Coordinates of C-alpha atoms and ligand atoms in Angstrom, one line a residue:
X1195 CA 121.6 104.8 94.9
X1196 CA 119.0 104.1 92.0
X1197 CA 115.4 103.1 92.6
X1198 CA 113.1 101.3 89.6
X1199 CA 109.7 100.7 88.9
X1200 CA 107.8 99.7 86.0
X1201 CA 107.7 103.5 84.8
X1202 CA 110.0 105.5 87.0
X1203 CA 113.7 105.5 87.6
X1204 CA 114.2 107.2 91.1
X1205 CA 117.6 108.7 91.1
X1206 CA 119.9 111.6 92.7
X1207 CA 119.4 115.0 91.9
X1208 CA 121.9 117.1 90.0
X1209 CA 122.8 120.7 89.7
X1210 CA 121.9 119.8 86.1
X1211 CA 118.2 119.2 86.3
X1212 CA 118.0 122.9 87.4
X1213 CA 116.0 124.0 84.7
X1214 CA 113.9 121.0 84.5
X1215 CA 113.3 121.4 88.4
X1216 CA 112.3 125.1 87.5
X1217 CA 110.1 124.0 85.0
X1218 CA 107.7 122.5 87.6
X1219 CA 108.9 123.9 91.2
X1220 CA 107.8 127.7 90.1
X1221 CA 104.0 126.0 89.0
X1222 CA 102.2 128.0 92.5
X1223 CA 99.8 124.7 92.7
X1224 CA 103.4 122.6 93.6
X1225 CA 104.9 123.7 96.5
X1226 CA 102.8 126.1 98.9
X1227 CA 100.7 122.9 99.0
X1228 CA 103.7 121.1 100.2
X1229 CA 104.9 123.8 102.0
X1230 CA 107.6 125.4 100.3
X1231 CA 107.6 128.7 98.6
X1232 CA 107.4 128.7 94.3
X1233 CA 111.2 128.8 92.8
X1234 CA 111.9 132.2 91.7
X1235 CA 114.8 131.5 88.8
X1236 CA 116.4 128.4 87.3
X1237 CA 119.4 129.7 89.8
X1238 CA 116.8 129.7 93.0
X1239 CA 116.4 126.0 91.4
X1240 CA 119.7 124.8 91.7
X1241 CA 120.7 126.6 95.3
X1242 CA 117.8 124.3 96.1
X1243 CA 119.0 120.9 94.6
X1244 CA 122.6 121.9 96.1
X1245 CA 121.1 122.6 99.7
X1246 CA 117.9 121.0 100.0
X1247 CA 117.6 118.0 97.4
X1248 CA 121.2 116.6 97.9
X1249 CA 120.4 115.5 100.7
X1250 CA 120.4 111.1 101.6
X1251 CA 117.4 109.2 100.1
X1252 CA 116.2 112.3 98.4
X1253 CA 115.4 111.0 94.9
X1254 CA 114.7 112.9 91.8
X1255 CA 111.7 111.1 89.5
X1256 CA 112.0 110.6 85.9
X1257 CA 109.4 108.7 83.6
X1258 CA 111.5 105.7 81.8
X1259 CA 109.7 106.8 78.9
X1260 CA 111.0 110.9 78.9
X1261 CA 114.7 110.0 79.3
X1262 CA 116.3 111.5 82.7
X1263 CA 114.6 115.0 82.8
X1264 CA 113.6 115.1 86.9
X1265 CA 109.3 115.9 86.5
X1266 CA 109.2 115.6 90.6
X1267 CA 111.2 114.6 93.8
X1268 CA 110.5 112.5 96.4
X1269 CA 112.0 111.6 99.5
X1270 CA 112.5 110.1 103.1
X1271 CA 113.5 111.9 106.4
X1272 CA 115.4 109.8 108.1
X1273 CA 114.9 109.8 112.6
X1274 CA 115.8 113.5 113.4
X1275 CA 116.0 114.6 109.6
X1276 CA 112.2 114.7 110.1
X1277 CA 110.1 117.4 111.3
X1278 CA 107.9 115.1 112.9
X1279 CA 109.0 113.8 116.5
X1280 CA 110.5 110.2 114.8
X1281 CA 113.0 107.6 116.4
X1282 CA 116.0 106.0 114.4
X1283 CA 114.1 103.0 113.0
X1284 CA 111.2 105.2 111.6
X1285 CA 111.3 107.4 108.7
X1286 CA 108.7 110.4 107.1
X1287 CA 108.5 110.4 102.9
X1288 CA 107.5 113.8 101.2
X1289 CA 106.9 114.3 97.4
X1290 CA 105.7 116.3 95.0
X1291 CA 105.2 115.8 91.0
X1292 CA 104.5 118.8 88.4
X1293 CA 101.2 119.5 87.8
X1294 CA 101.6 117.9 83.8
X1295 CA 102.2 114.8 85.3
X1296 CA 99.2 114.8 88.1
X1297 CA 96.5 111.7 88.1
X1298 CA 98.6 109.0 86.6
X1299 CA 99.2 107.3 89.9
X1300 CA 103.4 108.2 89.7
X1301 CA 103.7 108.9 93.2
X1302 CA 101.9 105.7 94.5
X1303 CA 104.3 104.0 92.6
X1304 CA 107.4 105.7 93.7
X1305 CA 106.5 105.8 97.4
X1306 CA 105.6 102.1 96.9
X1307 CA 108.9 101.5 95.8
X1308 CA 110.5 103.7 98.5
X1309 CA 108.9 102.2 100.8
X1310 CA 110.1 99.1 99.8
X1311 CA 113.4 100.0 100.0
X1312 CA 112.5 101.6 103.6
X1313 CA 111.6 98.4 105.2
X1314 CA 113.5 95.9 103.4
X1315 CA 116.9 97.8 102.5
X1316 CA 116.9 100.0 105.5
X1317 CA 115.0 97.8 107.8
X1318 CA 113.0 100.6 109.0
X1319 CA 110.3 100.0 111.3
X1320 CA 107.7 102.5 110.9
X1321 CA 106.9 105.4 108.0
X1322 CA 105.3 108.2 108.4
X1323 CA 103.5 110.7 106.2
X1324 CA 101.4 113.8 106.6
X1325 CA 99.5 115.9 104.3
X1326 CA 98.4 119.4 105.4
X1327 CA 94.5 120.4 105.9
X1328 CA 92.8 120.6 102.7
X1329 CA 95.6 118.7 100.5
X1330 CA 93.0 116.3 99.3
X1331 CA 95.3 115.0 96.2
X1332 CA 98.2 113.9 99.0
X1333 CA 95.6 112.3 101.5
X1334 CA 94.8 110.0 98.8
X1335 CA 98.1 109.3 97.5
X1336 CA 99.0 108.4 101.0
X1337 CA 95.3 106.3 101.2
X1338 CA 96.5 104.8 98.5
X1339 CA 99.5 103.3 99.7
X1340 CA 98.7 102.0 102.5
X1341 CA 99.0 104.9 104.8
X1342 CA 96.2 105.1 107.5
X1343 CA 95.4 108.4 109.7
X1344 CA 97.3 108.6 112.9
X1345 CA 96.9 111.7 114.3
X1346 CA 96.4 115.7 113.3
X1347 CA 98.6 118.5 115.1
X1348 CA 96.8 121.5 115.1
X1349 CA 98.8 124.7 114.5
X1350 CA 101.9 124.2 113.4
X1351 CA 104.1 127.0 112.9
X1352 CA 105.3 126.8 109.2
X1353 CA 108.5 129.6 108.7
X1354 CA 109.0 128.8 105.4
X1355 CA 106.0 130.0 104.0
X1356 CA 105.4 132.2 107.2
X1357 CA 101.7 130.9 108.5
X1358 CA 100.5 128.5 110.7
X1359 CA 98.7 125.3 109.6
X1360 CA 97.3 121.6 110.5
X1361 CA 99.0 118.5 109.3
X1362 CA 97.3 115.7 109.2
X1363 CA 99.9 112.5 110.0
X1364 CA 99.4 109.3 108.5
X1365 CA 101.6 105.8 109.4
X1366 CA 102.6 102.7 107.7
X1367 CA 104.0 99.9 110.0
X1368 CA 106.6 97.5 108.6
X1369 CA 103.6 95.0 110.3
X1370 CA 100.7 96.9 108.0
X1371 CA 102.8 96.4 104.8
X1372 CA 104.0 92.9 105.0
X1373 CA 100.3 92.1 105.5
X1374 CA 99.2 93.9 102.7
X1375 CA 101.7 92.9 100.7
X1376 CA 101.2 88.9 101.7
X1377 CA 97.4 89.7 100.5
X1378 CA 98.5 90.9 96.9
X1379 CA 100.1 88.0 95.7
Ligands
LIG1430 C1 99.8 115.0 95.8 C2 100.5 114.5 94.5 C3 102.0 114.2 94.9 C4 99.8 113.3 94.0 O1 100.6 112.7 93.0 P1 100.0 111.9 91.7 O2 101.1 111.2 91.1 O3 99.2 112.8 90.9 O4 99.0 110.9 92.5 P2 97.7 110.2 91.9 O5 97.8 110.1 90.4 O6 97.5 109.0 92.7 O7 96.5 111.2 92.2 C5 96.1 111.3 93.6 C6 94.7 112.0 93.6 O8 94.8 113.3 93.1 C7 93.6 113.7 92.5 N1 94.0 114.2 91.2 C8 94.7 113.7 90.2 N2 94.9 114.5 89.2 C9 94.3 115.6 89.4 C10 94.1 116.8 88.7 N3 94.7 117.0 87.5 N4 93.4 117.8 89.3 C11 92.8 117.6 90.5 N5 93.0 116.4 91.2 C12 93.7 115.5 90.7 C13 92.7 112.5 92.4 O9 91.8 112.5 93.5 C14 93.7 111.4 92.6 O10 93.1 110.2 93.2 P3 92.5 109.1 92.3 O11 93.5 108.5 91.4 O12 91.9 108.1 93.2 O13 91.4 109.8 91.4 C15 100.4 115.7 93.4 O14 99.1 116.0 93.3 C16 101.3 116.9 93.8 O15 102.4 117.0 93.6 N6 100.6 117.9 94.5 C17 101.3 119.1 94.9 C18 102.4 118.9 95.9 C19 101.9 118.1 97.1 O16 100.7 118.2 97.6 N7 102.8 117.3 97.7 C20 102.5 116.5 98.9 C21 102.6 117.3 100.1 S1 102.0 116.3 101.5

């Protein structure tokens, strides 16, 4: 499965883009953010792509205009593929983007497209998305697209970077986005 937008080309990862994934995963202002340690090698890179980024709707993003070197990844968790307590018909989308590529609006336009493909193609019902305390750059992303505050869960026990944190959870309603997209046209 391939996703376009005016810029991007959403597409799956492959143990190819290791190094480029490298490039931008190791960056320390990427993933802790996120919640996911900085890669340690191109090799930590791929194990990652093989057992993390493989998996369904999990889209490596490359700019039409850089050929098909992956600058960031994003994604939706499907029901129980989530962290976050979801049902079948709802789904949570997580991303990230190297930091050379920060403030030109790339995410909003691939989670606008994602979504898109959520509601339409995979006729969810509701999306999710949460940002953790202090991730000011991803609560506006989210604001951005339509996402609107929902709820915060205090002290959530985070293993993979071995602390405990808030997340902030933000929603989109199939309802929300028809609307808004009725109003821009
Ligand atoms: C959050 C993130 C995905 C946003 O992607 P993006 O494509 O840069 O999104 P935008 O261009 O819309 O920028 C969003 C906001 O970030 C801020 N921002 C953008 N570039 C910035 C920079 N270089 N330095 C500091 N803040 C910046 C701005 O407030 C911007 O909002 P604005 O356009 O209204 O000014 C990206 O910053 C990122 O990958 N961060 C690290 C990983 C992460 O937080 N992932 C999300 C986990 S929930």
């Amino acid at each position: 499965m391939q996703l376009e937008t005016g810029r991007l080309i959403l597409r799956p990862w492959r143990e190819s883009d290791a190094e480029s994934l490298y490039a931008y995963a190791k960056d320390p202002q990427v993933g802790p953010i996120a919640g996911w340690p900085p890669h340690t090698s191109v090799e930590d890179s791929r194990q990652i792509i093989r057992n993390v980024l493989s998996a369904a709707e999990t889209y490596a993003v490359t700019l039409k205009s850089e050929g098909d070197r992956p600058v960031g990844s994003i994604g939706l968790m499907l029901g129980g593929a989530s962290n976050l307590p979801l049902g079948e018909k709802e789904g949570e989308i997580g991303y990230w983007i190297g930091v050379p590529y920060w403030g030109r609006g790339l995410i909003p336009e691939a989670t606008e497209e994602l979504t898109r493909h959520a509601f339409e193609d995979l006729e969810l019902e509701n999306l999710w998305c949460g940002y953790f305390d202090g991730n000011e750059k991803s609560k506006r992303a989210q604001a951005k697209c339509g996402f609107t505050y929902h709820h915060t869960v205090p002290d959530v026990p985070w293993p993979l970077m071995g602390d405990i944190r808030t997340e902030h959870i933000t929603r989109l309603t199939k309802g929300q986005w028809l609307a808004q997209r009725s109003a821009h046209q």
